[in-house]
Amino acid sequence: MNTKSKSKIFSIGLAVASVALCGCKTPVTESFEATRPWHDTGASYEKLVYDVNIYDVRDGSEEDKRKVIAQGGLVYELTEQTRVDGSINYSRLRSDFSVTYNDEASEAERGLTDRITNSVEFQSDSLITSYMQKSVELADREGATNNSYSIEADYFGTHKATLTMTGKDDAQPQTMTIPNNTYRDNEMMYYLARATAINKGATTNFNMTNLFDSFIKGEFTVYGMTASAGSETATVDIGDWVKDHGVEAVTDEEQNTSYPVPCYYVTIMINEAKHGPPHYVYYSEKPFTDGGKEHKKIPVKIFYYEYYGSKASKMTEFVLTSCSFENTAND
């Protein structure tokens, strides 16, 4: 696999880019809050919907310099108590991400659509992963290897992970043994950070595996991660729809009303000197409400950069557009 093609997989991999550039792996001492921020009563549910923009930032990341080259959406759906095994409850986190490149993109990418779907089952209390399935569907690009892939991992049963490079006609499944221990999968990265004691000026830690990276490296890989929050509250304006979820209005001197969301501005990265590009997440400082339920530390905005050499070339941004804590669909 050439470096350019490998970078393409990481650039759209949802919580993969943050760890792809570091060969180090040092587990850290971790601690999670006793009550998960997405838990309310009974079998809790949470659906978060985001608009996605990918920007060309070679001329700068400021709004007047960057240009949108792809747009799409991301949906996170978290369901508690999807399965009960003895005294242990299991939850599931699903995500569906897709982007389509527009006329501002390179000629090789215009009109192309990439999609990533995954599902992670984990123990509701410990957040330990039991099963993961992921599919990366990349459009064919002229002159480039299609590095689409699927990956499936049984952390508890067979202790096996299987990778298939589905973009290659002659690809054979590769299998890796998962050591007999407990792990948390990197597809939950934003939720693992969210479950730590995020607060102004605080730094928290958690560990996560990266199975695709493990196959690339040829060894099972666990990363120690840090989530560091800024010392001051940040605000993010994502529209007046948030007033229906408990966000308070702010009126300026000219009597204009807006609904900025007070947030913890959190940097998530590997706990090493050579940590690669971080991910940045704005977690709501106050709970969002829906249907009489409260969920804390909602990730209202997420972004990260990709680099060509030492210069930022692309920025991917997720902005929350709706949330729901009531499951109205059949499973």
GROMACS .gro file of C-alpha atoms in nm:
model
  331
    1MET     CA    1   0.000   0.000   0.000
    2ASN     CA    2   0.154   0.331  -0.102
    3THR     CA    3   0.169   0.620   0.143
    4LYS     CA    4  -0.070   0.840  -0.051
    5SER     CA    5  -0.340   0.572  -0.066
    6LYS     CA    6  -0.298   0.485   0.301
    7SER     CA    7  -0.337   0.852   0.394
    8LYS     CA    8  -0.666   0.864   0.206
    9ILE     CA    9  -0.814   0.594   0.427
   10PHE     CA   10  -0.710   0.772   0.743
   11SER     CA   11  -0.836   1.109   0.623
   12ILE     CA   12  -1.201   1.003   0.618
   13GLY     CA   13  -1.186   0.733   0.881
   14LEU     CA   14  -1.376   0.898   1.169
   15ALA     CA   15  -1.151   0.890   1.471
   16VAL     CA   16  -0.866   0.724   1.285
   17ALA     CA   17  -0.672   1.027   1.168
   18SER     CA   18  -0.579   1.122   1.522
   19VAL     CA   19  -0.369   0.812   1.572
   20ALA     CA   20  -0.251   0.728   1.224
   21LEU     CA   21   0.071   0.928   1.232
   22CYS     CA   22   0.230   0.787   1.545
   23GLY     CA   23   0.416   0.463   1.590
   24CYS     CA   24   0.411   0.485   1.970
   25LYS     CA   25   0.169   0.311   2.203
   26THR     CA   26   0.163   0.367   2.577
   27PRO     CA   27  -0.150   0.280   2.778
   28VAL     CA   28  -0.246   0.538   3.039
   29THR     CA   29  -0.429   0.527   3.373
   30GLU     CA   30  -0.791   0.594   3.291
   31SER     CA   31  -1.103   0.686   3.485
   32PHE     CA   32  -1.464   0.727   3.370
   33GLU     CA   33  -1.751   0.899   3.545
   34ALA     CA   34  -1.982   0.660   3.727
   35THR     CA   35  -2.289   0.788   3.543
   36ARG     CA   36  -2.244   0.803   3.169
   37PRO     CA   37  -2.334   1.145   3.024
   38TRP     CA   38  -2.580   0.984   2.778
   39HIS     CA   39  -2.762   0.787   3.050
   40ASP     CA   40  -3.096   0.915   3.179
   41THR     CA   41  -3.343   0.650   3.300
   42GLY     CA   42  -3.388   0.288   3.200
   43ALA     CA   43  -3.255   0.194   2.858
   44SER     CA   44  -3.130   0.532   2.739
   45TYR     CA   45  -3.113   0.634   2.373
   46GLU     CA   46  -2.937   0.914   2.189
   47LYS     CA   47  -2.930   1.017   1.825
   48LEU     CA   48  -2.700   1.296   1.712
   49VAL     CA   49  -2.712   1.427   1.353
   50TYR     CA   50  -2.434   1.638   1.200
   51ASP     CA   51  -2.368   1.831   0.882
   52VAL     CA   52  -2.023   1.751   0.744
   53ASN     CA   53  -1.799   1.983   0.546
   54ILE     CA   54  -1.452   1.907   0.414
   55TYR     CA   55  -1.251   2.218   0.338
   56ASP     CA   56  -0.942   2.288   0.130
   57VAL     CA   57  -0.731   2.494   0.373
   58ARG     CA   58  -0.408   2.522   0.179
   59ASP     CA   59  -0.463   2.901   0.164
   60GLY     CA   60  -0.564   2.918   0.530
   61SER     CA   61  -0.834   2.785   0.760
   62GLU     CA   62  -1.009   3.118   0.814
   63GLU     CA   63  -1.365   3.135   0.678
   64ASP     CA   64  -1.268   3.377   0.399
   65LYS     CA   65  -0.977   3.159   0.284
   66ARG     CA   66  -1.097   2.801   0.304
   67LYS     CA   67  -1.328   2.648   0.045
   68VAL     CA   68  -1.576   2.362   0.074
   69ILE     CA   69  -1.478   2.067  -0.144
   70ALA     CA   70  -1.715   1.802  -0.003
   71GLN     CA   71  -2.038   1.794   0.195
   72GLY     CA   72  -2.242   1.525   0.363
   73GLY     CA   73  -2.365   1.402   0.696
   74LEU     CA   74  -2.289   1.196   1.003
   75VAL     CA   75  -2.534   1.022   1.236
   76TYR     CA   76  -2.442   0.873   1.573
   77GLU     CA   77  -2.701   0.648   1.736
   78LEU     CA   78  -2.638   0.510   2.085
   79THR     CA   79  -2.874   0.254   2.239
   80GLU     CA   80  -2.838   0.114   2.590
   81GLN     CA   81  -2.940  -0.237   2.697
   82THR     CA   82  -2.954  -0.384   2.349
   83ARG     CA   83  -2.856  -0.716   2.510
   84VAL     CA   84  -2.832  -0.852   2.863
   85ASP     CA   85  -2.590  -1.135   2.943
   86GLY     CA   86  -2.628  -1.248   3.301
   87SER     CA   87  -2.593  -0.934   3.510
   88ILE     CA   88  -2.414  -0.736   3.238
   89ASN     CA   89  -2.598  -0.491   3.012
   90TYR     CA   90  -2.464  -0.419   2.666
   91SER     CA   91  -2.507  -0.105   2.458
   92ARG     CA   92  -2.448  -0.029   2.092
   93LEU     CA   93  -2.304   0.273   1.912
   94ARG     CA   94  -2.374   0.300   1.541
   95SER     CA   95  -2.250   0.564   1.300
   96ASP     CA   96  -2.318   0.645   0.937
   97PHE     CA   97  -2.093   0.895   0.758
   98SER     CA   98  -2.096   0.999   0.392
   99VAL     CA   99  -1.958   1.287   0.187
  100THR     CA  100  -1.985   1.384  -0.181
  101TYR     CA  101  -1.714   1.593  -0.347
  102ASN     CA  102  -1.823   1.905  -0.536
  103ASP     CA  103  -1.683   2.105  -0.828
  104GLU     CA  104  -1.429   2.278  -0.600
  105ALA     CA  105  -1.260   1.943  -0.537
  106SER     CA  106  -0.980   1.806  -0.750
  107GLU     CA  107  -1.081   1.677  -1.092
  108ALA     CA  108  -1.015   1.320  -0.973
  109GLU     CA  109  -1.271   1.351  -0.690
  110ARG     CA  110  -1.554   1.567  -0.828
  111GLY     CA  111  -1.890   1.397  -0.793
  112LEU     CA  112  -1.753   1.103  -0.595
  113THR     CA  113  -1.913   0.979  -0.274
  114ASP     CA  114  -1.739   0.802   0.014
  115ARG     CA  115  -1.923   0.630   0.297
  116ILE     CA  116  -1.829   0.476   0.632
  117THR     CA  117  -2.061   0.277   0.856
  118ASN     CA  118  -1.980   0.101   1.179
  119SER     CA  119  -2.136  -0.061   1.481
  120VAL     CA  120  -1.974  -0.120   1.819
  121GLU     CA  121  -2.123  -0.329   2.100
  122PHE     CA  122  -1.987  -0.255   2.447
  123GLN     CA  123  -2.059  -0.315   2.812
  124SER     CA  124  -2.280  -0.030   2.934
  125ASP     CA  125  -2.098   0.019   3.266
  126SER     CA  126  -1.733  -0.049   3.178
  127LEU     CA  127  -1.743   0.071   2.813
  128ILE     CA  128  -1.540  -0.240   2.723
  129THR     CA  129  -1.593  -0.345   2.361
  130SER     CA  130  -1.732  -0.690   2.287
  131TYR     CA  131  -1.785  -0.665   1.910
  132MET     CA  132  -1.711  -0.423   1.626
  133GLN     CA  133  -1.803  -0.415   1.259
  134LYS     CA  134  -1.699  -0.145   1.012
  135SER     CA  135  -1.733  -0.083   0.639
  136VAL     CA  136  -1.541   0.181   0.443
  137GLU     CA  137  -1.672   0.230   0.089
  138LEU     CA  138  -1.451   0.460  -0.117
  139ALA     CA  139  -1.536   0.561  -0.471
  140ASP     CA  140  -1.291   0.456  -0.741
  141ARG     CA  141  -1.037   0.727  -0.816
  142GLU     CA  142  -0.848   0.734  -1.142
  143GLY     CA  143  -0.485   0.634  -1.099
  144ALA     CA  144  -0.527   0.532  -0.735
  145THR     CA  145  -0.577   0.200  -0.559
  146ASN     CA  146  -0.923   0.164  -0.410
  147ASN     CA  147  -0.857   0.104  -0.041
  148SER     CA  148  -1.212   0.031   0.064
  149TYR     CA  149  -1.224  -0.225   0.343
  150SER     CA  150  -1.439  -0.404   0.594
  151ILE     CA  151  -1.334  -0.512   0.938
  152GLU     CA  152  -1.502  -0.732   1.197
  153ALA     CA  153  -1.381  -0.807   1.547
  154ASP     CA  154  -1.507  -1.040   1.819
  155TYR     CA  155  -1.331  -0.919   2.132
  156PHE     CA  156  -1.496  -1.168   2.371
  157GLY     CA  157  -1.576  -1.486   2.176
  158THR     CA  158  -1.324  -1.590   1.912
  159HIS     CA  159  -1.077  -1.311   2.005
  160LYS     CA  160  -1.024  -1.259   1.632
  161ALA     CA  161  -1.031  -0.957   1.401
  162THR     CA  162  -1.073  -0.996   1.025
  163LEU     CA  163  -0.981  -0.733   0.766
  164THR     CA  164  -1.083  -0.753   0.399
  165MET     CA  165  -0.965  -0.493   0.148
  166THR     CA  166  -1.293  -0.488  -0.042
  167GLY     CA  167  -1.172  -0.245  -0.308
  168LYS     CA  168  -0.944  -0.513  -0.455
  169ASP     CA  169  -1.093  -0.795  -0.661
  170ASP     CA  170  -0.838  -1.051  -0.546
  171ALA     CA  171  -0.820  -0.946  -0.179
  172GLN     CA  172  -0.808  -1.226   0.077
  173PRO     CA  173  -0.927  -1.180   0.436
  174GLN     CA  174  -0.653  -1.118   0.691
  175THR     CA  175  -0.699  -1.240   1.047
  176MET     CA  176  -0.537  -1.113   1.367
  177THR     CA  177  -0.562  -1.252   1.719
  178ILE     CA  178  -0.695  -1.015   1.983
  179PRO     CA  179  -0.504  -1.076   2.308
  180ASN     CA  180  -0.715  -1.211   2.593
  181ASN     CA  181  -0.780  -0.889   2.781
  182THR     CA  182  -1.033  -0.604   2.788
  183TYR     CA  183  -1.028  -0.323   2.532
  184ARG     CA  184  -1.218  -0.020   2.410
  185ASP     CA  185  -1.242   0.030   2.034
  186ASN     CA  186  -1.132   0.357   1.871
  187GLU     CA  187  -1.465   0.393   1.689
  188MET     CA  188  -1.591   0.513   2.030
  189MET     CA  189  -1.320   0.776   2.071
  190TYR     CA  190  -1.545   1.083   2.108
  191TYR     CA  191  -1.769   0.893   2.351
  192LEU     CA  192  -1.479   0.758   2.556
  193ALA     CA  193  -1.345   1.112   2.598
  194ARG     CA  194  -1.696   1.234   2.678
  195ALA     CA  195  -1.732   0.977   2.957
  196THR     CA  196  -1.422   1.108   3.136
  197ALA     CA  197  -1.441   1.395   3.389
  198ILE     CA  198  -1.415   1.676   3.134
  199ASN     CA  199  -1.401   2.019   3.295
  200LYS     CA  200  -1.239   2.355   3.234
  201GLY     CA  201  -0.861   2.318   3.246
  202ALA     CA  202  -0.877   1.943   3.314
  203THR     CA  203  -0.687   1.668   3.134
  204THR     CA  204  -0.830   1.317   3.136
  205ASN     CA  205  -0.707   0.987   2.996
  206PHE     CA  206  -0.838   0.672   2.832
  207ASN     CA  207  -0.707   0.380   2.628
  208MET     CA  208  -0.835   0.255   2.294
  209THR     CA  209  -0.747  -0.001   2.030
  210ASN     CA  210  -0.714   0.073   1.661
  211LEU     CA  211  -0.768  -0.248   1.466
  212PHE     CA  212  -0.706  -0.111   1.117
  213ASP     CA  213  -0.383   0.044   1.238
  214SER     CA  214  -0.300  -0.290   1.402
  215PHE     CA  215  -0.324  -0.467   1.067
  216ILE     CA  216  -0.107  -0.199   0.901
  217LYS     CA  217   0.157  -0.231   1.175
  218GLY     CA  218   0.131  -0.609   1.195
  219GLU     CA  219   0.070  -0.608   1.570
  220PHE     CA  220  -0.225  -0.548   1.801
  221THR     CA  221  -0.215  -0.180   1.896
  222VAL     CA  222  -0.345   0.004   2.204
  223TYR     CA  223  -0.309   0.379   2.235
  224GLY     CA  224  -0.308   0.588   2.550
  225MET     CA  225  -0.514   0.901   2.481
  226THR     CA  226  -0.554   1.237   2.653
  227ALA     CA  227  -0.850   1.475   2.643
  228SER     CA  228  -0.743   1.826   2.745
  229ALA     CA  229  -1.000   2.102   2.796
  230GLY     CA  230  -0.932   2.472   2.768
  231SER     CA  231  -0.925   2.679   3.087
  232GLU     CA  232  -1.216   2.896   2.974
  233THR     CA  233  -1.563   2.817   2.846
  234ALA     CA  234  -1.599   2.849   2.469
  235THR     CA  235  -1.925   2.922   2.287
  236VAL     CA  236  -2.052   2.774   1.962
  237ASP     CA  237  -2.348   2.905   1.764
  238ILE     CA  238  -2.513   2.617   1.577
  239GLY     CA  239  -2.857   2.771   1.522
  240ASP     CA  240  -3.164   2.866   1.720
  241TRP     CA  241  -3.300   2.508   1.715
  242VAL     CA  242  -3.105   2.448   2.036
  243LYS     CA  243  -3.356   2.661   2.230
  244ASP     CA  244  -3.582   2.356   2.225
  245HIS     CA  245  -3.313   2.163   2.414
  246GLY     CA  246  -3.258   2.398   2.706
  247VAL     CA  247  -2.998   2.638   2.564
  248GLU     CA  248  -3.060   2.989   2.694
  249ALA     CA  249  -3.100   3.297   2.476
  250VAL     CA  250  -2.845   3.579   2.470
  251THR     CA  251  -2.952   3.931   2.365
  252ASP     CA  252  -2.688   4.183   2.258
  253GLU     CA  253  -2.695   4.562   2.286
  254GLU     CA  254  -2.883   4.591   1.958
  255GLN     CA  255  -3.152   4.351   2.086
  256ASN     CA  256  -3.044   4.070   1.856
  257THR     CA  257  -3.112   3.728   2.009
  258SER     CA  258  -2.894   3.423   1.961
  259TYR     CA  259  -2.847   3.087   2.133
  260PRO     CA  260  -2.473   3.026   2.175
  261VAL     CA  261  -2.391   2.692   2.336
  262PRO     CA  262  -2.137   2.715   2.624
  263CYS     CA  263  -1.883   2.437   2.569
  264TYR     CA  264  -1.569   2.270   2.693
  265TYR     CA  265  -1.315   2.301   2.409
  266VAL     CA  266  -1.135   1.967   2.418
  267THR     CA  267  -0.824   1.850   2.234
  268ILE     CA  268  -0.800   1.471   2.192
  269MET     CA  269  -0.465   1.318   2.104
  270ILE     CA  270  -0.224   1.035   2.172
  271ASN     CA  271  -0.040   1.068   2.502
  272GLU     CA  272   0.303   1.083   2.338
  273ALA     CA  273   0.539   1.355   2.221
  274LYS     CA  274   0.481   1.248   1.860
  275HIS     CA  275   0.105   1.233   1.874
  276GLY     CA  276   0.000   1.321   1.521
  277PRO     CA  277  -0.280   1.567   1.438
  278PRO     CA  278  -0.529   1.604   1.726
  279HIS     CA  279  -0.907   1.609   1.705
  280TYR     CA  280  -1.093   1.906   1.851
  281VAL     CA  281  -1.436   1.868   2.013
  282TYR     CA  282  -1.675   2.120   2.165
  283TYR     CA  283  -1.868   1.937   2.438
  284SER     CA  284  -2.168   2.122   2.583
  285GLU     CA  285  -2.101   2.257   2.932
  286LYS     CA  286  -2.469   2.229   3.030
  287PRO     CA  287  -2.698   1.934   2.956
  288PHE     CA  288  -2.921   1.922   2.650
  289THR     CA  289  -3.281   1.829   2.723
  290ASP     CA  290  -3.532   1.634   2.514
  291GLY     CA  291  -3.861   1.481   2.619
  292GLY     CA  292  -3.794   1.554   2.985
  293LYS     CA  293  -3.454   1.380   2.970
  294GLU     CA  294  -3.108   1.533   3.013
  295HIS     CA  295  -2.788   1.426   2.838
  296LYS     CA  296  -2.457   1.584   2.930
  297LYS     CA  297  -2.148   1.689   2.734
  298ILE     CA  298  -2.309   1.668   2.390
  299PRO     CA  299  -2.041   1.696   2.117
  300VAL     CA  300  -2.182   1.994   1.927
  301LYS     CA  301  -1.888   2.052   1.694
  302ILE     CA  302  -1.589   1.837   1.591
  303PHE     CA  303  -1.305   1.912   1.354
  304TYR     CA  304  -0.958   1.793   1.257
  305TYR     CA  305  -0.692   1.872   0.998
  306GLU     CA  306  -0.502   1.664   0.747
  307TYR     CA  307  -0.149   1.760   0.653
  308TYR     CA  308   0.057   1.740   0.340
  309GLY     CA  309   0.408   1.747   0.482
  310SER     CA  310   0.403   2.013   0.754
  311LYS     CA  311   0.123   2.221   0.597
  312ALA     CA  312  -0.248   2.175   0.665
  313SER     CA  313  -0.424   2.077   0.344
  314LYS     CA  314  -0.777   1.974   0.449
  315MET     CA  315  -1.007   2.028   0.742
  316THR     CA  316  -1.307   1.807   0.819
  317GLU     CA  317  -1.581   1.961   1.033
  318PHE     CA  318  -1.894   1.811   1.192
  319VAL     CA  319  -2.163   2.051   1.321
  320LEU     CA  320  -2.461   1.921   1.520
  321THR     CA  321  -2.798   1.990   1.354
  322SER     CA  322  -3.038   1.786   1.568
  323CYS     CA  323  -3.053   1.553   1.866
  324SER     CA  324  -3.308   1.316   2.011
  325PHE     CA  325  -3.320   1.109   2.330
  326GLU     CA  326  -3.637   0.922   2.235
  327ASN     CA  327  -3.617   0.610   2.020
  328THR     CA  328  -3.921   0.623   1.794
  329ALA     CA  329  -3.800   0.369   1.538
  330ASN     CA  330  -3.814  -0.007   1.551
  331ASP     CA  331  -3.474  -0.165   1.616
   0.00000   0.00000   0.00000
